[in-house]
mmCIF file with all atom_site columns, C-alpha atoms in Angstrom:
data_model
loop_
_atom_site.group_PDB
_atom_site.id
_atom_site.type_symbol
_atom_site.label_atom_id
_atom_site.label_alt_id
_atom_site.label_comp_id
_atom_site.label_asym_id
_atom_site.label_entity_id
_atom_site.label_seq_id
_atom_site.pdbx_PDB_ins_code
_atom_site.Cartn_x
_atom_site.Cartn_y
_atom_site.Cartn_z
_atom_site.occupancy
_atom_site.B_iso_or_equiv
_atom_site.pdbx_formal_charge
_atom_site.auth_seq_id
_atom_site.auth_comp_id
_atom_site.auth_asym_id
_atom_site.auth_atom_id
_atom_site.pdbx_PDB_model_num
ATOM 1   C CA . MET A 1 1   ? -105.257 227.881 68.883  1.00 0.00 ? 1   MET A CA 1
ATOM 2   C CA . GLU A 1 2   ? -102.983 225.867 71.500  1.00 0.00 ? 2   GLU A CA 1
ATOM 3   C CA . SER A 1 3   ? -105.237 223.873 73.963  1.00 0.00 ? 3   SER A CA 1
ATOM 4   C CA . HIS A 1 4   ? -104.040 224.711 77.641  1.00 0.00 ? 4   HIS A CA 1
ATOM 5   C CA . PHE A 1 5   ? -104.203 228.317 76.274  1.00 0.00 ? 5   PHE A CA 1
ATOM 6   C CA . CYS A 1 6   ? -107.766 228.206 75.341  1.00 0.00 ? 6   CYS A CA 1
ATOM 7   C CA . LYS A 1 7   ? -108.704 226.659 78.252  1.00 0.00 ? 7   LYS A CA 1
ATOM 8   C CA . SER A 1 8   ? -106.624 229.399 80.817  1.00 0.00 ? 8   SER A CA 1
ATOM 9   C CA . THR A 1 9   ? -108.558 232.335 78.969  1.00 0.00 ? 9   THR A CA 1
ATOM 10  C CA . SER A 1 10  ? -111.792 230.752 78.899  1.00 0.00 ? 10  SER A CA 1
ATOM 11  C CA . ILE A 1 11  ? -111.557 230.071 82.813  1.00 0.00 ? 11  ILE A CA 1
ATOM 12  C CA . SER A 1 12  ? -110.314 233.415 83.119  1.00 0.00 ? 12  SER A CA 1
ATOM 13  C CA . LEU A 1 13  ? -113.416 234.903 81.240  1.00 0.00 ? 13  LEU A CA 1
ATOM 14  C CA . ILE A 1 14  ? -115.729 232.579 83.671  1.00 0.00 ? 14  ILE A CA 1
ATOM 15  C CA . LEU A 1 15  ? -113.958 233.647 87.163  1.00 0.00 ? 15  LEU A CA 1
ATOM 16  C CA . GLY A 1 16  ? -113.753 237.108 85.803  1.00 0.00 ? 16  GLY A CA 1
ATOM 17  C CA . ALA A 1 17  ? -117.619 237.404 85.179  1.00 0.00 ? 17  ALA A CA 1
ATOM 18  C CA . LEU A 1 18  ? -117.892 235.940 88.873  1.00 0.00 ? 18  LEU A CA 1
ATOM 19  C CA . LEU A 1 19  ? -115.669 237.865 90.269  1.00 0.00 ? 19  LEU A CA 1
ATOM 20  C CA . ILE A 1 20  ? -117.761 241.157 88.625  1.00 0.00 ? 20  ILE A CA 1
ATOM 21  C CA . ILE A 1 21  ? -120.783 239.756 89.971  1.00 0.00 ? 21  ILE A CA 1
ATOM 22  C CA . ILE A 1 22  ? -119.934 239.089 93.234  1.00 0.00 ? 22  ILE A CA 1
ATOM 23  C CA . THR A 1 23  ? -118.523 242.878 93.417  1.00 0.00 ? 23  THR A CA 1
ATOM 24  C CA . MET A 1 24  ? -121.864 244.561 92.296  1.00 0.00 ? 24  MET A CA 1
ATOM 25  C CA . VAL A 1 25  ? -124.173 242.139 94.876  1.00 0.00 ? 25  VAL A CA 1
ATOM 26  C CA . MET A 1 26  ? -121.482 243.522 97.770  1.00 0.00 ? 26  MET A CA 1
ATOM 27  C CA . HIS A 1 27  ? -121.208 247.492 95.927  1.00 0.00 ? 27  HIS A CA 1
ATOM 28  C CA . PRO A 1 28  ? -123.115 249.209 98.655  1.00 0.00 ? 28  PRO A CA 1
ATOM 29  C CA . SER A 1 29  ? -125.145 252.582 97.967  1.00 0.00 ? 29  SER A CA 1
ATOM 30  C CA . GLY A 1 30  ? -123.110 255.876 98.003  1.00 0.00 ? 30  GLY A CA 1
ATOM 31  C CA . GLY A 1 31  ? -125.051 258.830 100.235 1.00 0.00 ? 31  GLY A CA 1
ATOM 32  C CA . SER A 1 32  ? -123.530 261.561 103.013 1.00 0.00 ? 32  SER A CA 1
ATOM 33  C CA . ILE A 1 33  ? -119.783 261.811 104.115 1.00 0.00 ? 33  ILE A CA 1
ATOM 34  C CA . GLU A 1 34  ? -120.787 259.919 107.520 1.00 0.00 ? 34  GLU A CA 1
ATOM 35  C CA . HIS A 1 35  ? -122.341 257.343 105.470 1.00 0.00 ? 35  HIS A CA 1
ATOM 36  C CA . ILE A 1 36  ? -119.396 256.852 103.445 1.00 0.00 ? 36  ILE A CA 1
ATOM 37  C CA . ILE A 1 37  ? -117.079 256.705 106.646 1.00 0.00 ? 37  ILE A CA 1
ATOM 38  C CA . LYS A 1 38  ? -119.412 254.474 108.084 1.00 0.00 ? 38  LYS A CA 1
ATOM 39  C CA . ILE A 1 39  ? -119.407 251.368 105.328 1.00 0.00 ? 39  ILE A CA 1
ATOM 40  C CA . SER A 1 40  ? -115.516 252.399 103.712 1.00 0.00 ? 40  SER A CA 1
ATOM 41  C CA . LYS A 1 41  ? -114.403 249.219 104.680 1.00 0.00 ? 41  LYS A CA 1
ATOM 42  C CA . THR A 1 42  ? -117.352 247.488 102.678 1.00 0.00 ? 42  THR A CA 1
ATOM 43  C CA . ILE A 1 43  ? -116.393 249.763 99.976  1.00 0.00 ? 43  ILE A CA 1
ATOM 44  C CA . THR A 1 44  ? -112.904 249.375 99.830  1.00 0.00 ? 44  THR A CA 1
ATOM 45  C CA . ILE A 1 45  ? -113.403 245.277 99.756  1.00 0.00 ? 45  ILE A CA 1
ATOM 46  C CA . ALA A 1 46  ? -115.825 245.587 96.998  1.00 0.00 ? 46  ALA A CA 1
ATOM 47  C CA . HIS A 1 47  ? -114.008 248.019 94.616  1.00 0.00 ? 47  HIS A CA 1
ATOM 48  C CA . SER A 1 48  ? -110.474 245.790 95.530  1.00 0.00 ? 48  SER A CA 1
ATOM 49  C CA . LEU A 1 49  ? -112.520 242.524 94.483  1.00 0.00 ? 49  LEU A CA 1
ATOM 50  C CA . ALA A 1 50  ? -113.294 244.785 91.011  1.00 0.00 ? 50  ALA A CA 1
ATOM 51  C CA . ILE A 1 51  ? -109.388 246.084 90.195  1.00 0.00 ? 51  ILE A CA 1
ATOM 52  C CA . PHE A 1 52  ? -108.559 242.244 90.948  1.00 0.00 ? 52  PHE A CA 1
ATOM 53  C CA . SER A 1 53  ? -110.850 240.825 88.636  1.00 0.00 ? 53  SER A CA 1
ATOM 54  C CA . LEU A 1 54  ? -109.696 242.966 85.455  1.00 0.00 ? 54  LEU A CA 1
ATOM 55  C CA . PRO A 1 55  ? -106.617 241.793 84.498  1.00 0.00 ? 55  PRO A CA 1
ATOM 56  C CA . ILE A 1 56  ? -108.267 238.310 84.713  1.00 0.00 ? 56  ILE A CA 1
ATOM 57  C CA . ILE A 1 57  ? -110.751 239.361 82.441  1.00 0.00 ? 57  ILE A CA 1
ATOM 58  C CA . LEU A 1 58  ? -108.490 240.895 80.294  1.00 0.00 ? 58  LEU A CA 1
ATOM 59  C CA . PHE A 1 59  ? -106.401 237.846 79.944  1.00 0.00 ? 59  PHE A CA 1
ATOM 60  C CA . GLY A 1 60  ? -109.691 236.172 79.099  1.00 0.00 ? 60  GLY A CA 1
ATOM 61  C CA . PHE A 1 61  ? -110.652 238.530 76.686  1.00 0.00 ? 61  PHE A CA 1
ATOM 62  C CA . TYR A 1 62  ? -107.023 238.171 75.095  1.00 0.00 ? 62  TYR A CA 1
ATOM 63  C CA . GLY A 1 63  ? -108.029 234.454 74.490  1.00 0.00 ? 63  GLY A CA 1
ATOM 64  C CA . LEU A 1 64  ? -111.232 235.150 72.782  1.00 0.00 ? 64  LEU A CA 1
ATOM 65  C CA . THR A 1 65  ? -109.564 237.872 70.549  1.00 0.00 ? 65  THR A CA 1
ATOM 66  C CA . ILE A 1 66  ? -107.408 235.345 69.007  1.00 0.00 ? 66  ILE A CA 1
ATOM 67  C CA . LYS A 1 67  ? -110.204 232.740 69.065  1.00 0.00 ? 67  LYS A CA 1
ATOM 68  C CA . LEU A 1 68  ? -112.413 235.071 66.798  1.00 0.00 ? 68  LEU A CA 1
ATOM 69  C CA . LEU A 1 69  ? -109.574 236.348 64.655  1.00 0.00 ? 69  LEU A CA 1
ATOM 70  C CA . ASP A 1 70  ? -110.564 237.127 61.049  1.00 0.00 ? 70  ASP A CA 1
ATOM 71  C CA . LYS A 1 71  ? -109.038 237.970 58.038  1.00 0.00 ? 71  LYS A CA 1
ATOM 72  C CA . TRP A 1 72  ? -109.654 241.694 59.189  1.00 0.00 ? 72  TRP A CA 1
ATOM 73  C CA . LYS A 1 73  ? -108.136 241.204 62.309  1.00 0.00 ? 73  LYS A CA 1
ATOM 74  C CA . LEU A 1 74  ? -111.191 243.392 63.735  1.00 0.00 ? 74  LEU A CA 1
ATOM 75  C CA . SER A 1 75  ? -110.510 241.093 67.139  1.00 0.00 ? 75  SER A CA 1
ATOM 76  C CA . ILE A 1 76  ? -107.830 243.347 67.807  1.00 0.00 ? 76  ILE A CA 1
ATOM 77  C CA . LEU A 1 77  ? -109.636 246.143 68.010  1.00 0.00 ? 77  LEU A CA 1
ATOM 78  C CA . ALA A 1 78  ? -111.731 244.810 69.932  1.00 0.00 ? 78  ALA A CA 1
ATOM 79  C CA . PHE A 1 79  ? -109.534 243.957 72.692  1.00 0.00 ? 79  PHE A CA 1
ATOM 80  C CA . ILE A 1 80  ? -107.404 247.225 72.407  1.00 0.00 ? 80  ILE A CA 1
ATOM 81  C CA . ILE A 1 81  ? -110.589 249.341 73.262  1.00 0.00 ? 81  ILE A CA 1
ATOM 82  C CA . ILE A 1 82  ? -111.985 246.775 75.642  1.00 0.00 ? 82  ILE A CA 1
ATOM 83  C CA . SER A 1 83  ? -108.534 247.153 77.289  1.00 0.00 ? 83  SER A CA 1
ATOM 84  C CA . PHE A 1 84  ? -109.357 251.392 77.369  1.00 0.00 ? 84  PHE A CA 1
ATOM 85  C CA . GLY A 1 85  ? -112.540 250.378 79.111  1.00 0.00 ? 85  GLY A CA 1
ATOM 86  C CA . LEU A 1 86  ? -110.968 248.127 81.711  1.00 0.00 ? 86  LEU A CA 1
ATOM 87  C CA . VAL A 1 87  ? -108.462 250.778 82.381  1.00 0.00 ? 87  VAL A CA 1
ATOM 88  C CA . ALA A 1 88  ? -110.846 253.378 82.908  1.00 0.00 ? 88  ALA A CA 1
ATOM 89  C CA . ALA A 1 89  ? -112.616 251.133 85.276  1.00 0.00 ? 89  ALA A CA 1
ATOM 90  C CA . MET A 1 90  ? -109.392 250.481 87.198  1.00 0.00 ? 90  MET A CA 1
ATOM 91  C CA . PHE A 1 91  ? -109.140 254.242 87.983  1.00 0.00 ? 91  PHE A CA 1
ATOM 92  C CA . ALA A 1 92  ? -112.497 254.705 88.604  1.00 0.00 ? 92  ALA A CA 1
ATOM 93  C CA . ALA A 1 93  ? -112.676 251.889 91.351  1.00 0.00 ? 93  ALA A CA 1
ATOM 94  C CA . ILE A 1 94  ? -109.084 253.513 92.821  1.00 0.00 ? 94  ILE A CA 1
ATOM 95  C CA . PHE A 1 95  ? -110.774 257.097 93.036  1.00 0.00 ? 95  PHE A CA 1
ATOM 96  C CA . ASN A 1 96  ? -114.008 256.384 94.667  1.00 0.00 ? 96  ASN A CA 1
ATOM 97  C CA . GLY A 1 97  ? -113.656 252.572 95.980  1.00 0.00 ? 97  GLY A CA 1
ATOM 98  C CA . LEU A 1 98  ? -109.758 253.130 97.569  1.00 0.00 ? 98  LEU A CA 1
ATOM 99  C CA . THR A 1 99  ? -108.951 256.829 97.798  1.00 0.00 ? 99  THR A CA 1
ATOM 100 C CA . LEU A 1 100 ? -111.884 258.559 98.710  1.00 0.00 ? 100 LEU A CA 1
ATOM 101 C CA . PRO A 1 101 ? -112.739 256.262 101.778 1.00 0.00 ? 101 PRO A CA 1
ATOM 102 C CA . TYR A 1 102 ? -109.466 256.390 102.930 1.00 0.00 ? 102 TYR A CA 1
ATOM 103 C CA . PHE A 1 103 ? -109.223 260.048 102.558 1.00 0.00 ? 103 PHE A CA 1
ATOM 104 C CA . LEU A 1 104 ? -112.123 260.511 104.468 1.00 0.00 ? 104 LEU A CA 1
ATOM 105 C CA . ASN A 1 105 ? -111.412 257.650 107.236 1.00 0.00 ? 105 ASN A CA 1
ATOM 106 C CA . GLN A 1 106 ? -108.293 260.692 107.749 1.00 0.00 ? 106 GLN A CA 1
ATOM 107 C CA . TYR A 1 107 ? -111.084 263.148 109.093 1.00 0.00 ? 107 TYR A CA 1
ATOM 108 C CA . SER A 1 108 ? -113.578 260.994 110.928 1.00 0.00 ? 108 SER A CA 1
ATOM 109 C CA . GLU A 1 109 ? -112.462 262.259 114.208 1.00 0.00 ? 109 GLU A CA 1
ATOM 110 C CA . ARG A 1 110 ? -112.826 266.002 113.313 1.00 0.00 ? 110 ARG A CA 1
ATOM 111 C CA . LEU A 1 111 ? -115.550 265.400 110.377 1.00 0.00 ? 111 LEU A CA 1
ATOM 112 C CA . GLU A 1 112 ? -117.696 268.526 111.886 1.00 0.00 ? 112 GLU A CA 1
ATOM 113 C CA . GLU A 1 113 ? -115.421 271.396 111.599 1.00 0.00 ? 113 GLU A CA 1
ATOM 114 C CA . ASN A 1 114 ? -113.773 270.005 108.187 1.00 0.00 ? 114 ASN A CA 1
ATOM 115 C CA . ILE A 1 115 ? -117.492 269.354 106.537 1.00 0.00 ? 115 ILE A CA 1
ATOM 116 C CA . GLU A 1 116 ? -117.266 272.395 104.555 1.00 0.00 ? 116 GLU A CA 1
ATOM 117 C CA . VAL A 1 117 ? -114.134 271.525 103.118 1.00 0.00 ? 117 VAL A CA 1
ATOM 118 C CA . LEU A 1 118 ? -114.933 267.894 102.509 1.00 0.00 ? 118 LEU A CA 1
ATOM 119 C CA . LYS A 1 119 ? -118.015 268.346 100.562 1.00 0.00 ? 119 LYS A CA 1
ATOM 120 C CA . PRO A 1 120 ? -116.536 269.923 97.304  1.00 0.00 ? 120 PRO A CA 1
ATOM 121 C CA . ILE A 1 121 ? -113.495 267.449 97.551  1.00 0.00 ? 121 ILE A CA 1
ATOM 122 C CA . THR A 1 122 ? -116.140 264.407 97.829  1.00 0.00 ? 122 THR A CA 1
ATOM 123 C CA . ASN A 1 123 ? -118.134 265.946 95.188  1.00 0.00 ? 123 ASN A CA 1
ATOM 124 C CA . TYR A 1 124 ? -115.106 266.338 92.730  1.00 0.00 ? 124 TYR A CA 1
ATOM 125 C CA . SER A 1 125 ? -114.357 262.730 93.452  1.00 0.00 ? 125 SER A CA 1
ATOM 126 C CA . PHE A 1 126 ? -117.818 261.709 92.529  1.00 0.00 ? 126 PHE A CA 1
ATOM 127 C CA . ALA A 1 127 ? -117.586 264.159 88.963  1.00 0.00 ? 127 ALA A CA 1
ATOM 128 C CA . ILE A 1 128 ? -114.431 261.976 88.238  1.00 0.00 ? 128 ILE A CA 1
ATOM 129 C CA . ASN A 1 129 ? -116.021 259.033 88.525  1.00 0.00 ? 129 ASN A CA 1
ATOM 130 C CA . ILE A 1 130 ? -118.797 259.517 85.457  1.00 0.00 ? 130 ILE A CA 1
ATOM 131 C CA . PRO A 1 131 ? -117.050 260.215 82.848  1.00 0.00 ? 131 PRO A CA 1
ATOM 132 C CA . LEU A 1 132 ? -114.528 257.077 83.529  1.00 0.00 ? 132 LEU A CA 1
ATOM 133 C CA . ASP A 1 133 ? -117.871 255.306 84.099  1.00 0.00 ? 133 ASP A CA 1
ATOM 134 C CA . TYR A 1 134 ? -119.340 256.553 81.034  1.00 0.00 ? 134 TYR A CA 1
ATOM 135 C CA . ILE A 1 135 ? -115.848 255.658 78.723  1.00 0.00 ? 135 ILE A CA 1
ATOM 136 C CA . PHE A 1 136 ? -115.859 252.018 80.210  1.00 0.00 ? 136 PHE A CA 1
ATOM 137 C CA . ILE A 1 137 ? -119.521 251.532 79.412  1.00 0.00 ? 137 ILE A CA 1
ATOM 138 C CA . VAL A 1 138 ? -118.901 252.941 75.724  1.00 0.00 ? 138 VAL A CA 1
ATOM 139 C CA . ALA A 1 139 ? -115.852 250.885 75.346  1.00 0.00 ? 139 ALA A CA 1
ATOM 140 C CA . CYS A 1 140 ? -117.639 247.675 76.552  1.00 0.00 ? 140 CYS A CA 1
ATOM 141 C CA . CYS A 1 141 ? -120.569 248.135 74.179  1.00 0.00 ? 141 CYS A CA 1
ATOM 142 C CA . LEU A 1 142 ? -118.241 248.863 70.974  1.00 0.00 ? 142 LEU A CA 1
ATOM 143 C CA . ALA A 1 143 ? -115.928 245.939 72.036  1.00 0.00 ? 143 ALA A CA 1
ATOM 144 C CA . ILE A 1 144 ? -118.677 243.565 72.378  1.00 0.00 ? 144 ILE A CA 1
ATOM 145 C CA . MET A 1 145 ? -120.344 244.686 69.302  1.00 0.00 ? 145 MET A CA 1
ATOM 146 C CA . ILE A 1 146 ? -116.976 244.023 67.353  1.00 0.00 ? 146 ILE A CA 1
ATOM 147 C CA . TYR A 1 147 ? -116.935 240.839 68.649  1.00 0.00 ? 147 TYR A CA 1
ATOM 148 C CA . SER A 1 148 ? -120.516 239.905 68.217  1.00 0.00 ? 148 SER A CA 1
ATOM 149 C CA . ILE A 1 149 ? -120.221 240.515 64.470  1.00 0.00 ? 149 ILE A CA 1
ATOM 150 C CA . ILE A 1 150 ? -117.401 238.491 63.974  1.00 0.00 ? 150 ILE A CA 1
ATOM 151 C CA . ILE A 1 151 ? -119.235 235.764 65.760  1.00 0.00 ? 151 ILE A CA 1
ATOM 152 C CA . LEU A 1 152 ? -122.537 236.134 63.619  1.00 0.00 ? 152 LEU A CA 1
ATOM 153 C CA . LEU A 1 153 ? -120.618 236.147 60.311  1.00 0.00 ? 153 LEU A CA 1
ATOM 154 C CA . GLU A 1 154 ? -117.510 233.285 61.021  1.00 0.00 ? 154 GLU A CA 1
ATOM 155 C CA . ASN A 1 155 ? -119.282 231.313 62.826  1.00 0.00 ? 155 ASN A CA 1
ATOM 156 C CA . LYS A 1 156 ? -116.756 230.132 65.538  1.00 0.00 ? 156 LYS A CA 1
ATOM 157 C CA . PHE A 1 157 ? -119.452 230.732 68.363  1.00 0.00 ? 157 PHE A CA 1
ATOM 158 C CA . PRO A 1 158 ? -123.158 229.718 68.020  1.00 0.00 ? 158 PRO A CA 1
ATOM 159 C CA . LYS A 1 159 ? -124.558 232.662 67.087  1.00 0.00 ? 159 LYS A CA 1
ATOM 160 C CA . TRP A 1 160 ? -126.903 233.426 69.865  1.00 0.00 ? 160 TRP A CA 1
ATOM 161 C CA . LEU A 1 161 ? -124.228 234.639 71.871  1.00 0.00 ? 161 LEU A CA 1
ATOM 162 C CA . GLY A 1 162 ? -123.706 237.630 68.591  1.00 0.00 ? 162 GLY A CA 1
ATOM 163 C CA . TYR A 1 163 ? -127.022 238.155 68.832  1.00 0.00 ? 163 TYR A CA 1
ATOM 164 C CA . LEU A 1 164 ? -126.907 238.801 72.537  1.00 0.00 ? 164 LEU A CA 1
ATOM 165 C CA . GLY A 1 165 ? -124.135 241.206 72.482  1.00 0.00 ? 165 GLY A CA 1
ATOM 166 C CA . ALA A 1 166 ? -126.412 243.013 69.769  1.00 0.00 ? 166 ALA A CA 1
ATOM 167 C CA . PHE A 1 167 ? -129.170 242.909 72.419  1.00 0.00 ? 167 PHE A CA 1
ATOM 168 C CA . ILE A 1 168 ? -126.980 244.538 74.820  1.00 0.00 ? 168 ILE A CA 1
ATOM 169 C CA . VAL A 1 169 ? -125.122 247.291 73.212  1.00 0.00 ? 169 VAL A CA 1
ATOM 170 C CA . LEU A 1 170 ? -129.089 248.090 71.144  1.00 0.00 ? 170 LEU A CA 1
ATOM 171 C CA . PHE A 1 171 ? -130.322 248.132 75.088  1.00 0.00 ? 171 PHE A CA 1
ATOM 172 C CA . SER A 1 172 ? -127.557 250.567 76.169  1.00 0.00 ? 172 SER A CA 1
ATOM 173 C CA . ILE A 1 173 ? -127.849 252.684 72.788  1.00 0.00 ? 173 ILE A CA 1
ATOM 174 C CA . VAL A 1 174 ? -131.829 253.034 73.807  1.00 0.00 ? 174 VAL A CA 1
ATOM 175 C CA . GLY A 1 175 ? -131.375 253.620 77.230  1.00 0.00 ? 175 GLY A CA 1
ATOM 176 C CA . GLY A 1 176 ? -128.651 256.619 76.633  1.00 0.00 ? 176 GLY A CA 1
ATOM 177 C CA . LEU A 1 177 ? -131.040 258.165 73.852  1.00 0.00 ? 177 LEU A CA 1
ATOM 178 C CA . THR A 1 178 ? -133.813 257.634 76.336  1.00 0.00 ? 178 THR A CA 1
ATOM 179 C CA . GLY A 1 179 ? -132.628 259.467 79.258  1.00 0.00 ? 179 GLY A CA 1
ATOM 180 C CA . PHE A 1 180 ? -131.278 256.572 81.488  1.00 0.00 ? 180 PHE A CA 1
ATOM 181 C CA . ILE A 1 181 ? -128.930 257.225 83.613  1.00 0.00 ? 181 ILE A CA 1
ATOM 182 C CA . PHE A 1 182 ? -126.371 254.130 83.281  1.00 0.00 ? 182 PHE A CA 1
ATOM 183 C CA . THR A 1 183 ? -123.930 255.841 86.177  1.00 0.00 ? 183 THR A CA 1
ATOM 184 C CA . SER A 1 184 ? -126.467 255.744 89.132  1.00 0.00 ? 184 SER A CA 1
ATOM 185 C CA . LEU A 1 185 ? -126.113 252.700 91.409  1.00 0.00 ? 185 LEU A CA 1
ATOM 186 C CA . THR A 1 186 ? -128.937 250.584 89.677  1.00 0.00 ? 186 THR A CA 1
ATOM 187 C CA . GLY A 1 187 ? -128.196 251.668 86.373  1.00 0.00 ? 187 GLY A CA 1
ATOM 188 C CA . PHE A 1 188 ? -124.836 250.515 86.527  1.00 0.00 ? 188 PHE A CA 1
ATOM 189 C CA . ARG A 1 189 ? -125.870 247.040 88.383  1.00 0.00 ? 189 ARG A CA 1
ATOM 190 C CA . ILE A 1 190 ? -128.291 246.438 85.363  1.00 0.00 ? 190 ILE A CA 1
ATOM 191 C CA . PHE A 1 191 ? -125.559 246.805 82.440  1.00 0.00 ? 191 PHE A CA 1
ATOM 192 C CA . THR A 1 192 ? -122.393 245.568 84.195  1.00 0.00 ? 192 THR A CA 1
ATOM 193 C CA . PHE A 1 193 ? -124.835 242.237 84.881  1.00 0.00 ? 193 PHE A CA 1
ATOM 194 C CA . SER A 1 194 ? -125.757 242.026 81.436  1.00 0.00 ? 194 SER A CA 1
ATOM 195 C CA . ILE A 1 195 ? -121.774 242.727 80.312  1.00 0.00 ? 195 ILE A CA 1
ATOM 196 C CA . ALA A 1 196 ? -121.054 240.126 82.640  1.00 0.00 ? 196 ALA A CA 1
ATOM 197 C CA . ALA A 1 197 ? -123.391 237.438 81.651  1.00 0.00 ? 197 ALA A CA 1
ATOM 198 C CA . TRP A 1 198 ? -122.187 238.377 77.906  1.00 0.00 ? 198 TRP A CA 1
ATOM 199 C CA . ILE A 1 199 ? -118.310 237.257 79.605  1.00 0.00 ? 199 ILE A CA 1
ATOM 200 C CA . LEU A 1 200 ? -119.503 234.539 81.150  1.00 0.00 ? 200 LEU A CA 1
ATOM 201 C CA . SER A 1 201 ? -121.251 232.913 77.948  1.00 0.00 ? 201 SER A CA 1
ATOM 202 C CA . SER A 1 202 ? -118.350 233.769 76.177  1.00 0.00 ? 202 SER A CA 1
ATOM 203 C CA . GLY A 1 203 ? -115.896 231.811 78.457  1.00 0.00 ? 203 GLY A CA 1
ATOM 204 C CA . VAL A 1 204 ? -118.260 228.739 78.434  1.00 0.00 ? 204 VAL A CA 1
ATOM 205 C CA . LEU A 1 205 ? -118.633 228.916 74.916  1.00 0.00 ? 205 LEU A CA 1
ATOM 206 C CA . LEU A 1 206 ? -114.268 229.035 74.408  1.00 0.00 ? 206 LEU A CA 1
ATOM 207 C CA . TYR A 1 207 ? -114.193 226.314 76.718  1.00 0.00 ? 207 TYR A CA 1
ATOM 208 C CA . LYS A 1 208 ? -116.172 224.435 75.209  1.00 0.00 ? 208 LYS A CA 1
ATOM 209 C CA . SER A 1 209 ? -114.564 224.980 71.980  1.00 0.00 ? 209 SER A CA 1
ATOM 210 C CA . ASN A 1 210 ? -111.452 223.471 73.422  1.00 0.00 ? 210 ASN A CA 1
ATOM 211 C CA . LYS A 1 211 ? -113.253 219.960 73.103  1.00 0.00 ? 211 LYS A CA 1
#
């Protein structure tokens, strides 16, 4: 791997992970339509930051993919899968984080007379968000599992990163089988923080491998 490319992609992973953490810390809890309108600026800022972080993270994963290339080229498959997941995350952020607050704010001055119309629209927006979240979650698990298997087999990174990835995937599978709701704010935060920890660790190790 070319030295500067390795360094830039590792920094992208580190920066992307930190942006994810900041986004989830800022991410407000949902609620009634009145509450969404009240905190619409915070929602918009948090989701704008999330969207901004996605191409940075994807560029970092591209560097990680090149670093972990093996004879089967499975890291490319992992990169394609994570790309699908990040696109789903982008659409989820656009629908619920940008479009919905903007739409509801148009009715902030005449909320009471339009509340019966706005409720189904709001519920529909949340309904769209749930499958997009699950696409993101499943894609992250599949991609990290593939990356982790390569790490464990190829010895290009310390094995603990592979075990960490396997643990995150195992935790997600157990959570799914036991009815843990990953699409709730708490559930999504737990999953996202664990993914951010893996991405941050990958970025640090990728940076160190350059030396």
